[in-house]
Amino acid sequence: SNATMIRCYNSGSTARLITVTNADEAAVLGTFTLDAKAVEYVDKDITDEIFAAHAEILLTSVIIVG
């Protein structure tokens, strides 16, 4: 997506890995573990990709105002 801020929520009871890559997934820019029931916000470039290999991780774009 063209989003620059992503809300990540782990709806499960197990910590899960989240990965941020560049546009063509050729380079991993970073990874982090999201604890169970935790929320984190990821600031990324428009062309970067973010994903997790589990359906318990819910991702949505957000706009920060202020």
mmCIF file with all atom_site columns, C-alpha atoms in Angstrom:
data_model
loop_
_atom_site.group_PDB
_atom_site.id
_atom_site.type_symbol
_atom_site.label_atom_id
_atom_site.label_alt_id
_atom_site.label_comp_id
_atom_site.label_asym_id
_atom_site.label_entity_id
_atom_site.label_seq_id
_atom_site.pdbx_PDB_ins_code
_atom_site.Cartn_x
_atom_site.Cartn_y
_atom_site.Cartn_z
_atom_site.occupancy
_atom_site.B_iso_or_equiv
_atom_site.pdbx_formal_charge
_atom_site.auth_seq_id
_atom_site.auth_comp_id
_atom_site.auth_asym_id
_atom_site.auth_atom_id
_atom_site.pdbx_PDB_model_num
ATOM 1  C CA . SER A 1 1  ? 0.000  0.000   0.000  1.00 0.00 ? 1  SER A CA 1
ATOM 2  C CA . ASN A 1 2  ? 0.976  3.646   -0.203 1.00 0.00 ? 2  ASN A CA 1
ATOM 3  C CA . ALA A 1 3  ? 0.706  4.013   3.565  1.00 0.00 ? 3  ALA A CA 1
ATOM 4  C CA . THR A 1 4  ? 3.576  5.419   5.591  1.00 0.00 ? 4  THR A CA 1
ATOM 5  C CA . MET A 1 5  ? 2.237  4.467   9.041  1.00 0.00 ? 5  MET A CA 1
ATOM 6  C CA . ILE A 1 6  ? 0.993  0.951   9.824  1.00 0.00 ? 6  ILE A CA 1
ATOM 7  C CA . ARG A 1 7  ? -0.801 -0.238  12.982 1.00 0.00 ? 7  ARG A CA 1
ATOM 8  C CA . CYS A 1 8  ? 0.179  -3.810  13.833 1.00 0.00 ? 8  CYS A CA 1
ATOM 9  C CA . TYR A 1 9  ? -1.986 -5.790  16.264 1.00 0.00 ? 9  TYR A CA 1
ATOM 10 C CA . ASN A 1 10 ? -1.339 -9.346  17.438 1.00 0.00 ? 10 ASN A CA 1
ATOM 11 C CA . SER A 1 11 ? -4.760 -10.844 18.147 1.00 0.00 ? 11 SER A CA 1
ATOM 12 C CA . GLY A 1 12 ? -3.290 -14.165 19.260 1.00 0.00 ? 12 GLY A CA 1
ATOM 13 C CA . SER A 1 13 ? -1.764 -15.558 22.432 1.00 0.00 ? 13 SER A CA 1
ATOM 14 C CA . THR A 1 14 ? 1.734  -16.131 20.994 1.00 0.00 ? 14 THR A CA 1
ATOM 15 C CA . ALA A 1 15 ? 4.423  -13.613 20.001 1.00 0.00 ? 15 ALA A CA 1
ATOM 16 C CA . ARG A 1 16 ? 4.782  -13.327 16.205 1.00 0.00 ? 16 ARG A CA 1
ATOM 17 C CA . LEU A 1 17 ? 7.478  -12.042 13.849 1.00 0.00 ? 17 LEU A CA 1
ATOM 18 C CA . ILE A 1 18 ? 6.825  -9.026  11.604 1.00 0.00 ? 18 ILE A CA 1
ATOM 19 C CA . THR A 1 19 ? 9.100  -8.182  8.669  1.00 0.00 ? 19 THR A CA 1
ATOM 20 C CA . VAL A 1 20 ? 9.623  -4.940  6.740  1.00 0.00 ? 20 VAL A CA 1
ATOM 21 C CA . THR A 1 21 ? 11.232 -5.160  3.288  1.00 0.00 ? 21 THR A CA 1
ATOM 22 C CA . ASN A 1 22 ? 11.956 -2.835  0.408  1.00 0.00 ? 22 ASN A CA 1
ATOM 23 C CA . ALA A 1 23 ? 9.590  -2.658  -2.579 1.00 0.00 ? 23 ALA A CA 1
ATOM 24 C CA . ASP A 1 24 ? 10.795 -5.764  -4.403 1.00 0.00 ? 24 ASP A CA 1
ATOM 25 C CA . GLU A 1 25 ? 11.432 -7.738  -1.181 1.00 0.00 ? 25 GLU A CA 1
ATOM 26 C CA . ALA A 1 26 ? 15.110 -7.980  -2.169 1.00 0.00 ? 26 ALA A CA 1
ATOM 27 C CA . ALA A 1 27 ? 16.290 -6.576  1.148  1.00 0.00 ? 27 ALA A CA 1
ATOM 28 C CA . VAL A 1 28 ? 14.935 -7.038  4.651  1.00 0.00 ? 28 VAL A CA 1
ATOM 29 C CA . LEU A 1 29 ? 14.933 -3.615  6.294  1.00 0.00 ? 29 LEU A CA 1
ATOM 30 C CA . GLY A 1 30 ? 14.029 -4.949  9.719  1.00 0.00 ? 30 GLY A CA 1
ATOM 31 C CA . THR A 1 31 ? 12.125 -7.452  11.795 1.00 0.00 ? 31 THR A CA 1
ATOM 32 C CA . PHE A 1 32 ? 10.549 -7.373  15.229 1.00 0.00 ? 32 PHE A CA 1
ATOM 33 C CA . THR A 1 33 ? 8.540  -9.643  17.469 1.00 0.00 ? 33 THR A CA 1
ATOM 34 C CA . LEU A 1 34 ? 5.078  -8.472  18.447 1.00 0.00 ? 34 LEU A CA 1
ATOM 35 C CA . ASP A 1 35 ? 3.936  -9.871  21.788 1.00 0.00 ? 35 ASP A CA 1
ATOM 36 C CA . ALA A 1 36 ? 0.494  -11.409 22.247 1.00 0.00 ? 36 ALA A CA 1
ATOM 37 C CA . LYS A 1 37 ? -2.319 -8.818  22.287 1.00 0.00 ? 37 LYS A CA 1
ATOM 38 C CA . ALA A 1 38 ? 0.238  -6.036  21.644 1.00 0.00 ? 38 ALA A CA 1
ATOM 39 C CA . VAL A 1 39 ? -0.025 -3.036  19.333 1.00 0.00 ? 39 VAL A CA 1
ATOM 40 C CA . GLU A 1 40 ? 2.878  -1.290  17.607 1.00 0.00 ? 40 GLU A CA 1
ATOM 41 C CA . TYR A 1 41 ? 3.024  1.420   14.949 1.00 0.00 ? 41 TYR A CA 1
ATOM 42 C CA . VAL A 1 42 ? 5.529  1.118   12.108 1.00 0.00 ? 42 VAL A CA 1
ATOM 43 C CA . ASP A 1 43 ? 6.722  4.158   10.162 1.00 0.00 ? 43 ASP A CA 1
ATOM 44 C CA . LYS A 1 44 ? 7.753  3.095   6.661  1.00 0.00 ? 44 LYS A CA 1
ATOM 45 C CA . ASP A 1 45 ? 8.419  4.492   3.197  1.00 0.00 ? 45 ASP A CA 1
ATOM 46 C CA . ILE A 1 46 ? 5.580  4.374   0.663  1.00 0.00 ? 46 ILE A CA 1
ATOM 47 C CA . THR A 1 47 ? 7.378  1.693   -1.364 1.00 0.00 ? 47 THR A CA 1
ATOM 48 C CA . ASP A 1 48 ? 8.276  -0.544  1.614  1.00 0.00 ? 48 ASP A CA 1
ATOM 49 C CA . GLU A 1 49 ? 6.351  -3.743  2.334  1.00 0.00 ? 49 GLU A CA 1
ATOM 50 C CA . ILE A 1 50 ? 5.333  -5.089  5.744  1.00 0.00 ? 50 ILE A CA 1
ATOM 51 C CA . PHE A 1 51 ? 4.086  -8.595  6.441  1.00 0.00 ? 51 PHE A CA 1
ATOM 52 C CA . ALA A 1 52 ? 3.750  -11.381 8.949  1.00 0.00 ? 52 ALA A CA 1
ATOM 53 C CA . ALA A 1 53 ? 3.489  -15.106 8.279  1.00 0.00 ? 53 ALA A CA 1
ATOM 54 C CA . HIS A 1 54 ? 0.484  -15.602 10.561 1.00 0.00 ? 54 HIS A CA 1
ATOM 55 C CA . ALA A 1 55 ? -3.191 -14.632 10.335 1.00 0.00 ? 55 ALA A CA 1
ATOM 56 C CA . GLU A 1 56 ? -3.228 -13.457 13.969 1.00 0.00 ? 56 GLU A CA 1
ATOM 57 C CA . ILE A 1 57 ? -1.270 -10.346 12.935 1.00 0.00 ? 57 ILE A CA 1
ATOM 58 C CA . LEU A 1 58 ? -3.655 -7.633  11.769 1.00 0.00 ? 58 LEU A CA 1
ATOM 59 C CA . LEU A 1 59 ? -2.203 -4.701  9.804  1.00 0.00 ? 59 LEU A CA 1
ATOM 60 C CA . THR A 1 60 ? -3.920 -1.467  8.800  1.00 0.00 ? 60 THR A CA 1
ATOM 61 C CA . SER A 1 61 ? -2.827 1.924   7.571  1.00 0.00 ? 61 SER A CA 1
ATOM 62 C CA . VAL A 1 62 ? -3.347 4.879   9.878  1.00 0.00 ? 62 VAL A CA 1
ATOM 63 C CA . ILE A 1 63 ? -2.937 8.630   9.724  1.00 0.00 ? 63 ILE A CA 1
ATOM 64 C CA . ILE A 1 64 ? -1.315 10.465  12.619 1.00 0.00 ? 64 ILE A CA 1
ATOM 65 C CA . VAL A 1 65 ? -2.646 14.008  13.033 1.00 0.00 ? 65 VAL A CA 1
ATOM 66 C CA . GLY A 1 66 ? -1.108 16.617  15.255 1.00 0.00 ? 66 GLY A CA 1
#
